[in-house]
């Protein structure tokens, strides 16, 4: 039987601490809420009152329940008020010496059987616990912000935390309506260990001027379905907090260079650019603490005019390929009003592509997203062909053939001979160097990458990949075309993985390494990222959907180009691919899909 908690204590009433107080009080627990001074205590009271009042205004909390909740909270100054609590959770700033002093004092004040918990997101729970005479009763209970909303709690046990304490805390999490994942004391735990490597990589990408802040954030939101882009998320977390977490993970986690804070991050913290709380970070905000972004000197010009500046006229488009991606791209261009010539290898493939496009358009009609008139008009704009010579008078060619460099280079050499001068030649490659394709032609200035995401008719993102030979007119044309298609075009350089894959796949690889090290289970890692970070899919769900062979190939390309040791493919990923466990398409990957 798990112990019954009747009164709990919370030390530190900042945003996180006040949120934890609310979680406990909402679920019928009496709470002693402690701060260091009367002024700090009043700020905590205001934070809690504001949160509960907003919940009432939104209809998520009845006024009577709000009043009962507030009545359960005893606001006090000083740790001596915690002498009779059954559990106390500390939520003060992430400084080890501060936490150790507090825990030494809690050890003196609290009754012998009380559990002492820390909400640390990055520091060693073990190092905190040794400041007490009861390290077996010290545990990590890591809530996520905002605590009343976020479902995940990481329960962090040290090597000496008693099994009874772990079981009691797990039962408490269930009572609070939270999903807990129980893990051992390692830098970053699950969510931060996976999240902050990705965030730091995004900062490095911005620091290198590989892409703009807007394009990096748009790419990850639209390409991966994430709730926020990485740079906007850094501003929300606080750049000083992010720096401390990364620095701690670097020092405690084996000195992985990818966790060494990007130099720009340190410079911004030193300059007082801390994100939303200071009014300026990667973005500029209306005022300190405001979520509203306002234009600054780095904000790109708005409107189609800016996109079209220097762009060539595109009326007729050729699409080469017969796979799923080519089919989707044909549909996208035809629906947007372009004349399209579809070129495949043979009449039989053309017939299949034609049927697939018709089926997709008919589905749009059935779902009420497309009228029959518009469907017929789109089909009427498409010409089906089995010969490249029919592309002689198009304004843009989009290649969507197999991901083999030799095949693409041979195709582009042929297009170079067939197409008229000034035609933009685009490749949809997701992993190969665009410059290699461009140099197969005598017109590399006219070659650009247009990386559509699958399924192309639905996914709103296109990565526009500029090589060092791509002309400004070609890039402007690509951006104008994406705008007419109703897509968000993000511009980046010709580097392995572009934006999305370069940020996404190292994160997935890190998750595989975490599983490989037996730190946690695939289910708990997926829960952590979905419930703790708001990701639409956990890393192992996503890997099985993408295909482990595809993921391995992309990770190998990233490693070969960047030579970063942390990017080396996880051995477990390589072994699963060798064994034929490729994910959903083979029936088994990280999970068995044969009976689903």
Coordinates of C-alpha atoms in Angstrom, one line a residue:
X1 CA 0.0 0.0 0.0
X2 CA 1.3 3.4 -1.0
X3 CA 1.5 6.0 1.8
X4 CA -1.3 8.6 2.0
X5 CA -0.1 12.1 1.5
X6 CA -2.2 14.7 3.3
X7 CA 0.0 17.8 3.4
X8 CA 2.8 18.6 1.0
X9 CA 5.3 21.5 0.9
X10 CA 6.6 23.5 -2.1
X11 CA 9.7 25.6 -1.8
X12 CA 10.0 28.4 -4.4
X13 CA 7.0 30.0 -5.9
X14 CA 8.2 31.1 -9.3
X15 CA 6.2 30.1 -12.4
X16 CA 7.1 26.4 -11.9
X17 CA 6.7 26.3 -8.1
X18 CA 3.3 28.1 -8.2
X19 CA 2.2 25.7 -10.9
X20 CA 3.1 22.7 -8.7
X21 CA 1.2 24.2 -5.8
X22 CA -1.8 24.5 -8.1
X23 CA -1.5 20.9 -9.2
X24 CA -1.4 19.6 -5.6
X25 CA -4.2 21.9 -4.4
X26 CA -6.5 21.1 -7.4
X27 CA -6.3 17.4 -6.4
X28 CA -7.3 17.9 -2.8
X29 CA -3.9 18.1 -1.0
X30 CA -3.2 20.7 1.6
X31 CA -0.1 22.7 0.6
X32 CA 2.4 24.7 2.5
X33 CA 3.8 27.1 0.0
X34 CA 7.1 28.6 1.1
X35 CA 9.3 31.5 -0.1
X36 CA 12.3 33.4 1.2
X37 CA 10.6 36.7 1.8
X38 CA 7.3 38.4 2.1
X39 CA 7.8 40.1 -1.3
X40 CA 8.6 36.8 -3.0
X41 CA 5.7 35.1 -1.2
X42 CA 3.3 37.8 -2.5
X43 CA 4.6 37.4 -6.1
X44 CA 3.9 33.6 -5.8
X45 CA 0.4 34.3 -4.5
X46 CA -0.2 36.6 -7.5
X47 CA 1.0 34.0 -9.9
X48 CA -1.2 31.3 -8.5
X49 CA -4.2 33.6 -8.3
X50 CA -3.7 34.7 -11.9
X51 CA -3.5 31.1 -13.1
X52 CA -6.6 30.0 -11.3
X53 CA -8.6 33.1 -12.3
X54 CA -7.7 32.4 -16.0
X55 CA -8.9 28.9 -15.6
X56 CA -12.2 30.2 -14.2
X57 CA -12.5 32.7 -17.1
X58 CA -12.0 29.9 -19.6
X59 CA -14.6 27.7 -18.0
X60 CA -12.1 25.1 -16.9
X61 CA -12.5 25.6 -13.2
X62 CA -15.6 26.5 -11.2
X63 CA -15.4 29.6 -8.9
X64 CA -16.3 27.4 -5.9
X65 CA -13.5 25.0 -6.8
X66 CA -11.1 27.9 -7.3
X67 CA -12.0 29.2 -3.8
X68 CA -11.6 25.7 -2.3
X69 CA -8.2 25.3 -4.0
X70 CA -6.9 28.6 -2.7
X71 CA -8.1 27.7 0.8
X72 CA -5.9 24.6 0.8
X73 CA -2.8 26.7 0.3
X74 CA -0.9 28.1 3.4
X75 CA 1.5 30.8 2.2
X76 CA 4.5 31.0 4.6
X77 CA 8.0 32.6 4.8
X78 CA 10.8 30.3 5.8
X79 CA 11.5 26.6 5.7
X80 CA 10.5 26.0 9.4
X81 CA 6.9 26.0 8.2
X82 CA 7.5 22.6 6.6
X83 CA 7.9 20.6 9.9
X84 CA 4.7 18.6 9.4
X85 CA 4.6 17.9 5.7
X86 CA 4.6 14.3 4.3
X87 CA 6.5 15.4 1.1
X88 CA 8.3 18.6 0.1
X89 CA 9.3 19.5 -3.4
X90 CA 11.9 22.1 -4.1
X91 CA 11.5 24.4 -7.2
X92 CA 14.2 27.0 -6.8
X93 CA 16.6 28.2 -9.5
X94 CA 19.0 25.6 -11.1
X95 CA 22.0 26.2 -8.9
X96 CA 23.5 23.1 -7.1
X97 CA 24.9 25.0 -4.1
X98 CA 21.5 26.6 -3.5
X99 CA 19.6 23.4 -3.7
X100 CA 22.1 21.6 -1.5
X101 CA 21.8 24.3 1.2
X102 CA 18.0 24.0 1.1
X103 CA 18.0 20.2 1.3
X104 CA 20.4 20.3 4.3
X105 CA 17.9 22.7 6.0
X106 CA 14.9 20.5 5.0
X107 CA 16.7 17.5 6.5
X108 CA 16.8 19.4 9.8
X109 CA 13.3 20.7 9.7
X110 CA 11.1 18.0 8.2
X111 CA 9.9 14.9 10.1
X112 CA 12.1 11.8 9.7
X113 CA 9.7 9.9 7.4
X114 CA 9.1 12.9 5.0
X115 CA 10.1 12.5 1.4
X116 CA 12.4 15.2 0.0
X117 CA 12.0 15.9 -3.7
X118 CA 13.6 18.2 -6.2
X119 CA 12.1 19.5 -9.4
X120 CA 15.5 20.0 -11.0
X121 CA 15.5 19.5 -14.8
X122 CA 19.3 19.0 -15.2
X123 CA 21.2 18.8 -12.0
X124 CA 22.3 15.6 -10.3
X125 CA 19.6 14.4 -7.8
X126 CA 22.4 12.3 -6.2
X127 CA 24.5 15.4 -5.5
X128 CA 21.5 17.1 -4.0
X129 CA 20.6 14.1 -1.9
X130 CA 24.0 13.8 -0.2
X131 CA 23.5 17.2 1.5
X132 CA 21.0 15.3 3.7
X133 CA 21.3 12.4 6.2
X134 CA 18.5 10.6 4.4
X135 CA 19.5 10.2 0.8
X136 CA 17.4 7.1 0.5
X137 CA 14.3 9.4 0.9
X138 CA 15.4 11.9 -1.8
X139 CA 13.9 11.7 -5.3
X140 CA 13.5 13.8 -8.4
X141 CA 9.9 14.8 -9.4
X142 CA 10.4 16.8 -12.6
X143 CA 7.2 18.6 -13.6
X144 CA 7.0 20.3 -17.0
X145 CA 5.9 23.9 -17.6
X146 CA 3.0 24.8 -17.2
X147 CA 2.6 22.2 -14.5
X148 CA -1.2 22.3 -14.3
X149 CA -1.4 21.6 -18.0
X150 CA 1.5 19.3 -18.9
X151 CA 0.7 15.6 -18.2
X152 CA 4.3 14.3 -17.9
X153 CA 6.3 13.9 -14.7
X154 CA 9.8 12.4 -14.8
X155 CA 10.4 10.5 -11.5
X156 CA 14.1 10.3 -11.0
X157 CA 15.6 7.8 -8.6
X158 CA 19.2 7.7 -7.5
X159 CA 21.1 4.5 -6.8
X160 CA 20.1 4.8 -3.1
X161 CA 16.5 6.0 -3.4
X162 CA 14.4 3.4 -1.7
X163 CA 11.9 1.3 -3.7
X164 CA 9.1 2.3 -1.3
X165 CA 9.8 6.0 -1.9
X166 CA 9.7 5.5 -5.7
X167 CA 6.4 3.5 -5.4
X168 CA 4.8 6.2 -3.2
X169 CA 5.7 9.0 -5.6
X170 CA 4.5 7.0 -8.6
X171 CA 1.1 6.5 -6.8
X172 CA 1.0 10.2 -6.0
X173 CA 1.6 11.1 -9.7
X174 CA -1.4 8.9 -10.6
X175 CA -3.5 10.6 -8.0
X176 CA -2.5 14.0 -9.6
X177 CA -3.6 12.7 -13.0
X178 CA -0.1 12.7 -14.4
X179 CA 1.7 10.2 -16.5
X180 CA 5.0 9.3 -14.8
X181 CA 8.1 7.8 -16.4
X182 CA 10.6 6.5 -13.8
X183 CA 14.3 6.8 -14.7
X184 CA 17.7 6.9 -13.1
X185 CA 19.7 10.0 -12.4
X186 CA 21.4 11.0 -15.6
X187 CA 22.1 14.4 -17.1
X188 CA 19.0 15.8 -18.7
X189 CA 16.8 12.8 -17.8
X190 CA 14.8 11.9 -20.9
X191 CA 13.1 15.0 -22.3
X192 CA 15.8 17.5 -21.8
X193 CA 18.6 15.1 -22.9
X194 CA 16.8 14.8 -26.2
X195 CA 15.3 18.3 -26.5
X196 CA 18.3 20.5 -25.7
X197 CA 20.7 18.8 -28.1
X198 CA 18.2 19.7 -30.8
X199 CA 17.8 23.3 -29.6
X200 CA 21.5 23.8 -29.3
X201 CA 21.9 22.5 -32.9
X202 CA 19.3 25.0 -34.1
X203 CA 21.2 27.9 -32.4
X204 CA 24.4 26.8 -34.1
X205 CA 22.5 26.7 -37.5
X206 CA 21.3 30.2 -36.9
X207 CA 24.7 31.4 -35.6
X208 CA 26.3 30.1 -38.9
X209 CA 23.7 32.1 -40.9
X210 CA 22.7 28.9 -42.6
X211 CA 19.0 30.0 -42.4
X212 CA 17.0 32.8 -40.8
X213 CA 15.4 32.5 -37.4
X214 CA 11.9 32.6 -39.1
X215 CA 12.8 29.9 -41.6
X216 CA 14.4 27.6 -39.0
X217 CA 11.3 27.9 -36.8
X218 CA 8.8 27.5 -39.7
X219 CA 10.6 24.5 -41.0
X220 CA 10.3 22.5 -37.7
X221 CA 6.7 23.6 -37.1
X222 CA 5.5 22.9 -40.6
X223 CA 7.8 20.0 -41.5
X224 CA 7.5 18.1 -38.2
X225 CA 4.3 19.4 -36.7
X226 CA 6.0 20.7 -33.6
X227 CA 4.1 23.2 -31.4
X228 CA 6.9 25.7 -31.6
X229 CA 10.1 26.3 -33.5
X230 CA 13.4 25.8 -31.7
X231 CA 14.4 29.4 -31.4
X232 CA 11.0 30.6 -30.3
X233 CA 11.1 27.8 -27.7
X234 CA 14.5 28.9 -26.5
X235 CA 13.0 32.4 -26.0
X236 CA 10.1 30.9 -24.0
X237 CA 12.4 28.7 -21.8
X238 CA 14.8 31.6 -21.2
X239 CA 18.3 31.7 -22.8
X240 CA 20.0 31.8 -19.4
X241 CA 18.0 28.7 -18.3
X242 CA 18.8 26.9 -21.5
X243 CA 22.5 27.8 -21.1
X244 CA 22.6 26.4 -17.6
X245 CA 20.9 23.2 -18.7
X246 CA 23.2 22.7 -21.7
X247 CA 26.3 23.5 -19.6
X248 CA 25.3 21.0 -16.9
X249 CA 24.5 18.3 -19.5
X250 CA 27.8 18.9 -21.2
X251 CA 29.8 18.6 -17.9
X252 CA 27.8 15.7 -16.5
X253 CA 26.9 13.8 -19.7
X254 CA 30.3 12.8 -21.1
X255 CA 31.2 16.2 -22.6
X256 CA 29.3 15.6 -25.8
X257 CA 30.2 18.6 -28.0
X258 CA 26.6 18.9 -29.2
X259 CA 25.6 19.8 -25.6
X260 CA 28.4 22.4 -25.3
X261 CA 26.4 25.7 -25.4
X262 CA 26.7 27.5 -28.8
X263 CA 29.0 30.5 -28.4
X264 CA 26.1 32.8 -29.5
X265 CA 24.0 31.6 -26.6
X266 CA 26.6 32.7 -24.1
X267 CA 27.0 36.0 -25.8
X268 CA 23.2 36.7 -25.7
X269 CA 23.0 35.8 -22.0
X270 CA 25.9 38.1 -21.2
X271 CA 24.2 40.9 -23.2
X272 CA 21.0 40.4 -21.2
X273 CA 19.0 39.0 -24.2
X274 CA 17.2 36.3 -22.3
X275 CA 14.1 35.8 -24.4
X276 CA 10.5 36.7 -23.5
X277 CA 11.3 37.5 -19.9
X278 CA 13.7 40.3 -20.9
X279 CA 11.7 41.4 -24.0
X280 CA 14.4 40.3 -26.4
X281 CA 16.1 37.0 -27.3
X282 CA 16.2 35.5 -30.8
X283 CA 13.0 37.6 -31.4
X284 CA 11.9 41.0 -30.0
X285 CA 8.8 41.1 -27.9
X286 CA 6.3 43.9 -27.2
X287 CA 7.5 44.2 -23.6
X288 CA 9.3 42.0 -21.1
X289 CA 7.2 38.9 -20.3
X290 CA 4.9 39.4 -23.4
X291 CA 4.4 36.5 -25.8
X292 CA 3.7 39.0 -28.7
X293 CA 6.6 39.2 -31.2
X294 CA 7.2 42.6 -32.8
X295 CA 9.2 43.5 -35.9
X296 CA 12.9 44.3 -35.5
X297 CA 15.8 44.9 -37.7
X298 CA 16.1 41.2 -38.6
X299 CA 12.4 40.8 -39.6
X300 CA 12.1 39.9 -43.3
X301 CA 9.9 42.1 -45.5
X302 CA 6.3 40.9 -45.8
X303 CA 4.1 40.3 -48.8
X304 CA 4.3 38.6 -52.2
X305 CA 6.2 41.6 -53.7
X306 CA 9.2 40.8 -51.6
X307 CA 9.0 37.1 -52.7
X308 CA 8.7 37.9 -56.4
X309 CA 11.5 40.5 -56.5
X310 CA 13.7 39.4 -59.4
X311 CA 11.7 36.2 -60.1
X312 CA 11.2 34.9 -63.6
X313 CA 7.8 34.2 -65.0
X314 CA 6.7 30.5 -64.6
X315 CA 3.6 29.3 -66.4
X316 CA 4.4 25.8 -67.5
X317 CA 6.0 23.2 -65.3
X318 CA 7.5 19.8 -66.0
X319 CA 7.6 17.1 -63.3
X320 CA 9.8 14.1 -63.9
X321 CA 9.1 10.9 -61.9
X322 CA 6.4 8.4 -61.2
X323 CA 6.5 7.8 -57.4
X324 CA 4.4 9.1 -54.6
X325 CA 6.3 12.4 -54.4
X326 CA 6.1 13.1 -58.1
X327 CA 2.4 12.3 -58.1
X328 CA 1.7 14.7 -55.2
X329 CA 3.8 17.5 -56.8
X330 CA 1.9 17.2 -60.1
X331 CA -1.4 17.6 -58.2
X332 CA 0.0 20.6 -56.2
X333 CA 1.0 22.5 -59.4
X334 CA -2.1 21.7 -61.4
X335 CA -4.4 22.8 -58.6
X336 CA -2.4 26.1 -58.3
X337 CA -3.2 26.9 -62.0
X338 CA 0.1 25.9 -63.7
X339 CA 0.2 23.9 -66.9
X340 CA 2.0 20.7 -66.0
X341 CA 3.8 18.1 -68.2
X342 CA 4.3 14.8 -66.4
X343 CA 7.1 12.8 -67.7
X344 CA 7.6 9.1 -66.7
X345 CA 9.5 6.2 -68.1
X346 CA 6.8 4.6 -70.3
X347 CA 3.1 4.8 -70.9
X348 CA 2.3 2.2 -68.2
X349 CA 3.8 4.4 -65.5
X350 CA 2.1 7.5 -66.9
X351 CA -1.2 5.7 -66.7
X352 CA -0.6 4.8 -63.0
X353 CA 0.4 8.3 -62.1
X354 CA -2.6 9.7 -63.9
X355 CA -4.9 7.3 -62.0
X356 CA -3.3 8.2 -58.7
X357 CA -3.7 12.0 -59.3
X358 CA -7.4 11.4 -60.3
X359 CA -8.0 9.4 -57.1
X360 CA -6.4 12.0 -54.9
X361 CA -8.4 14.8 -56.5
X362 CA -11.6 12.8 -56.2
X363 CA -10.9 12.4 -52.5
X364 CA -10.7 16.2 -52.3
X365 CA -14.1 16.5 -53.8
X366 CA -15.6 13.9 -51.5
X367 CA -14.2 15.7 -48.5
X368 CA -15.5 19.0 -49.6
X369 CA -12.1 20.6 -50.1
X370 CA -12.3 20.8 -53.9
X371 CA -15.2 21.5 -56.2
X372 CA -15.8 19.2 -59.2
X373 CA -15.2 22.2 -61.5
X374 CA -11.8 22.8 -59.9
X375 CA -11.0 19.1 -60.1
X376 CA -11.8 18.9 -63.8
X377 CA -9.8 22.1 -64.4
X378 CA -6.7 20.7 -62.6
X379 CA -6.9 17.5 -64.6
X380 CA -7.2 19.5 -67.8
X381 CA -4.0 21.3 -67.1
X382 CA -1.9 18.1 -67.0
X383 CA -0.3 16.6 -70.1
X384 CA 1.0 13.0 -69.7
X385 CA 4.2 12.1 -71.5
X386 CA 6.9 9.4 -71.6
X387 CA 9.6 11.5 -73.3
X388 CA 11.9 14.3 -71.8
X389 CA 11.8 16.1 -75.2
X390 CA 8.3 17.4 -74.3
X391 CA 10.0 19.6 -71.7
X392 CA 11.6 21.8 -74.3
X393 CA 9.4 24.8 -73.6
X394 CA 8.6 24.6 -69.9
X395 CA 9.7 27.3 -67.5
X396 CA 10.4 25.1 -64.5
X397 CA 11.4 21.4 -64.2
X398 CA 10.9 19.6 -60.9
X399 CA 12.8 16.3 -60.7
X400 CA 11.4 13.6 -58.3
X401 CA 13.1 10.4 -59.3
X402 CA 14.9 7.8 -57.2
X403 CA 17.4 9.1 -54.6
X404 CA 20.5 8.0 -56.4
X405 CA 23.0 10.6 -57.4
X406 CA 24.1 8.9 -60.7
X407 CA 20.5 8.8 -61.9
X408 CA 19.8 12.4 -61.0
X409 CA 23.1 13.6 -62.6
X410 CA 22.3 11.7 -65.8
X411 CA 18.7 13.2 -65.8
X412 CA 20.0 16.8 -65.3
X413 CA 22.6 16.4 -68.0
X414 CA 19.7 15.5 -70.4
X415 CA 17.6 18.4 -69.2
X416 CA 20.5 20.7 -69.8
X417 CA 20.4 19.7 -73.5
X418 CA 16.6 19.7 -73.9
X419 CA 15.4 22.8 -71.9
X420 CA 15.4 26.3 -73.2
X421 CA 17.8 28.9 -71.6
X422 CA 16.5 30.5 -68.3
X423 CA 14.6 27.4 -67.2
X424 CA 14.8 26.7 -63.5
X425 CA 15.9 23.1 -62.9
X426 CA 14.9 21.9 -59.4
X427 CA 15.6 18.6 -57.6
X428 CA 13.4 17.3 -54.8
X429 CA 16.3 15.4 -53.1
X430 CA 16.1 15.2 -49.3
X431 CA 19.6 14.1 -48.7
X432 CA 21.9 14.4 -51.7
X433 CA 24.1 17.4 -52.4
X434 CA 22.3 19.7 -54.8
X435 CA 25.6 21.1 -56.1
X436 CA 26.6 17.6 -57.5
X437 CA 23.4 17.6 -59.5
X438 CA 23.9 21.2 -60.6
X439 CA 27.4 20.6 -61.9
X440 CA 26.1 17.9 -64.2
X441 CA 24.7 20.8 -66.3
X442 CA 26.3 23.7 -68.0
X443 CA 23.9 26.1 -66.1
X444 CA 24.4 25.5 -62.4
X445 CA 23.1 29.0 -61.7
X446 CA 19.7 27.8 -62.8
X447 CA 19.6 24.8 -60.4
X448 CA 18.0 24.8 -57.0
X449 CA 16.6 22.3 -54.5
X450 CA 12.8 22.2 -53.9
X451 CA 12.4 19.7 -51.1
X452 CA 8.7 19.0 -50.8
X453 CA 7.4 17.0 -47.8
X454 CA 5.2 13.9 -48.1
X455 CA 2.3 14.0 -48.8
X456 CA 3.0 17.1 -51.0
X457 CA -0.7 18.1 -51.4
X458 CA -1.0 18.4 -47.6
X459 CA 2.3 19.3 -46.2
X460 CA 2.7 23.1 -46.2
X461 CA 6.5 23.3 -46.2
X462 CA 9.1 23.4 -49.0
X463 CA 12.8 23.7 -48.4
X464 CA 14.4 26.0 -51.0
X465 CA 18.0 24.8 -51.2
X466 CA 20.6 27.3 -52.7
X467 CA 24.0 26.0 -53.8
X468 CA 27.0 28.4 -54.0
X469 CA 26.3 28.6 -57.7
X470 CA 22.5 29.3 -57.5
X471 CA 21.6 32.7 -58.9
X472 CA 19.5 35.2 -57.0
X473 CA 17.0 35.2 -59.8
X474 CA 16.6 31.4 -59.5
X475 CA 16.2 31.6 -55.8
X476 CA 13.6 34.4 -56.1
X477 CA 11.7 32.4 -58.7
X478 CA 11.6 29.4 -56.4
X479 CA 10.3 31.5 -53.6
X480 CA 7.6 33.1 -55.8
X481 CA 6.5 29.7 -57.0
X482 CA 6.2 28.3 -53.5
X483 CA 4.1 31.3 -52.5
X484 CA 1.7 30.8 -55.5
X485 CA 1.5 27.1 -54.5
X486 CA 0.3 28.2 -51.1
X487 CA 3.4 26.7 -49.5
X488 CA 5.8 28.2 -47.0
X489 CA 9.2 28.2 -48.6
X490 CA 12.2 28.3 -46.3
X491 CA 15.6 29.1 -47.7
X492 CA 18.7 27.3 -46.7
X493 CA 22.2 26.3 -48.0
X494 CA 23.2 23.1 -49.7
X495 CA 24.2 21.2 -46.6
X496 CA 23.4 17.6 -45.7
X497 CA 19.9 17.3 -44.3
X498 CA 19.0 20.9 -45.1
X499 CA 17.0 22.3 -42.1
X500 CA 14.4 19.7 -41.1
X501 CA 16.4 16.5 -41.5
X502 CA 19.6 18.0 -40.1
X503 CA 17.7 18.9 -36.8
X504 CA 15.3 16.0 -36.7
X505 CA 17.4 12.9 -37.3
X506 CA 20.2 13.5 -34.8
X507 CA 17.4 13.8 -32.2
X508 CA 16.0 10.5 -33.3
X509 CA 19.4 9.0 -33.3
X510 CA 19.9 10.2 -29.7
X511 CA 16.7 8.5 -28.7
X512 CA 17.9 5.2 -30.1
X513 CA 21.2 5.6 -28.2
X514 CA 19.1 6.2 -25.0
X515 CA 17.2 3.0 -25.6
X516 CA 20.4 1.1 -26.5
X517 CA 21.9 2.1 -23.2
X518 CA 18.8 0.7 -21.4
X519 CA 18.2 4.0 -19.8
X520 CA 14.5 3.9 -20.5
X521 CA 12.0 2.0 -22.6
X522 CA 10.7 3.0 -26.1
X523 CA 7.3 3.6 -24.6
X524 CA 8.5 5.9 -21.8
X525 CA 10.8 7.8 -24.2
X526 CA 7.8 8.3 -26.6
X527 CA 5.6 9.4 -23.7
X528 CA 8.2 11.9 -22.5
X529 CA 8.5 13.6 -25.8
X530 CA 4.8 13.7 -26.6
X531 CA 3.6 14.6 -23.1
X532 CA 6.6 16.7 -21.9
X533 CA 7.4 18.5 -25.1
X534 CA 4.1 18.4 -27.1
X535 CA 5.6 16.5 -30.0
X536 CA 2.9 14.9 -32.2
X537 CA 4.7 11.5 -32.3
X538 CA 7.4 10.0 -30.1
X539 CA 10.8 9.3 -31.7
X540 CA 10.2 5.5 -32.0
X541 CA 6.8 6.0 -33.4
X542 CA 8.2 8.3 -36.0
X543 CA 11.2 6.1 -36.8
X544 CA 8.9 3.2 -37.6
X545 CA 6.8 5.4 -39.8
X546 CA 9.7 6.9 -41.7
X547 CA 11.5 3.6 -42.1
X548 CA 14.6 2.6 -40.2
X549 CA 16.5 2.1 -43.4
X550 CA 15.7 5.7 -44.6
X551 CA 16.6 7.1 -41.2
X552 CA 19.9 5.2 -41.1
X553 CA 20.8 6.5 -44.6
X554 CA 20.0 10.1 -43.7
X555 CA 22.0 9.8 -40.4
X556 CA 25.0 8.3 -42.3
X557 CA 24.9 11.3 -44.7
X558 CA 24.9 13.8 -41.8
X559 CA 27.8 12.0 -40.2
X560 CA 29.8 11.7 -43.3
X561 CA 29.4 15.4 -44.1
X562 CA 29.7 17.0 -40.6
X563 CA 32.1 14.4 -39.1
X564 CA 30.6 15.1 -35.7
X565 CA 31.1 12.0 -33.4
X566 CA 27.7 12.6 -31.8
X567 CA 26.1 12.1 -35.2
X568 CA 27.5 8.6 -35.7
X569 CA 24.5 6.3 -36.3
X570 CA 23.5 4.3 -33.2
X571 CA 24.7 0.7 -33.5
X572 CA 21.2 -0.5 -32.6
X573 CA 19.7 1.3 -35.6
X574 CA 22.2 -0.4 -37.9
X575 CA 21.6 -3.8 -36.4
X576 CA 17.8 -3.5 -36.8
X577 CA 18.2 -2.5 -40.4
X578 CA 20.6 -5.4 -41.1
X579 CA 18.0 -7.7 -39.5
X580 CA 15.3 -6.4 -41.9
X581 CA 13.4 -4.7 -39.1
X582 CA 12.6 -1.5 -41.1
X583 CA 9.4 -0.3 -39.3
X584 CA 5.8 -0.4 -40.4
X585 CA 6.6 -1.3 -44.0
X586 CA 8.3 -4.5 -43.0
X587 CA 5.9 -5.3 -40.1
X588 CA 8.5 -4.8 -37.4
X589 CA 10.8 -2.0 -36.3
X590 CA 11.1 -0.8 -32.8
X591 CA 7.7 -2.2 -32.3
X592 CA 5.9 -5.2 -33.8
X593 CA 3.2 -4.0 -36.3
X594 CA 2.1 -7.4 -37.7
X595 CA -1.0 -7.6 -35.6
X596 CA -1.9 -3.9 -35.7

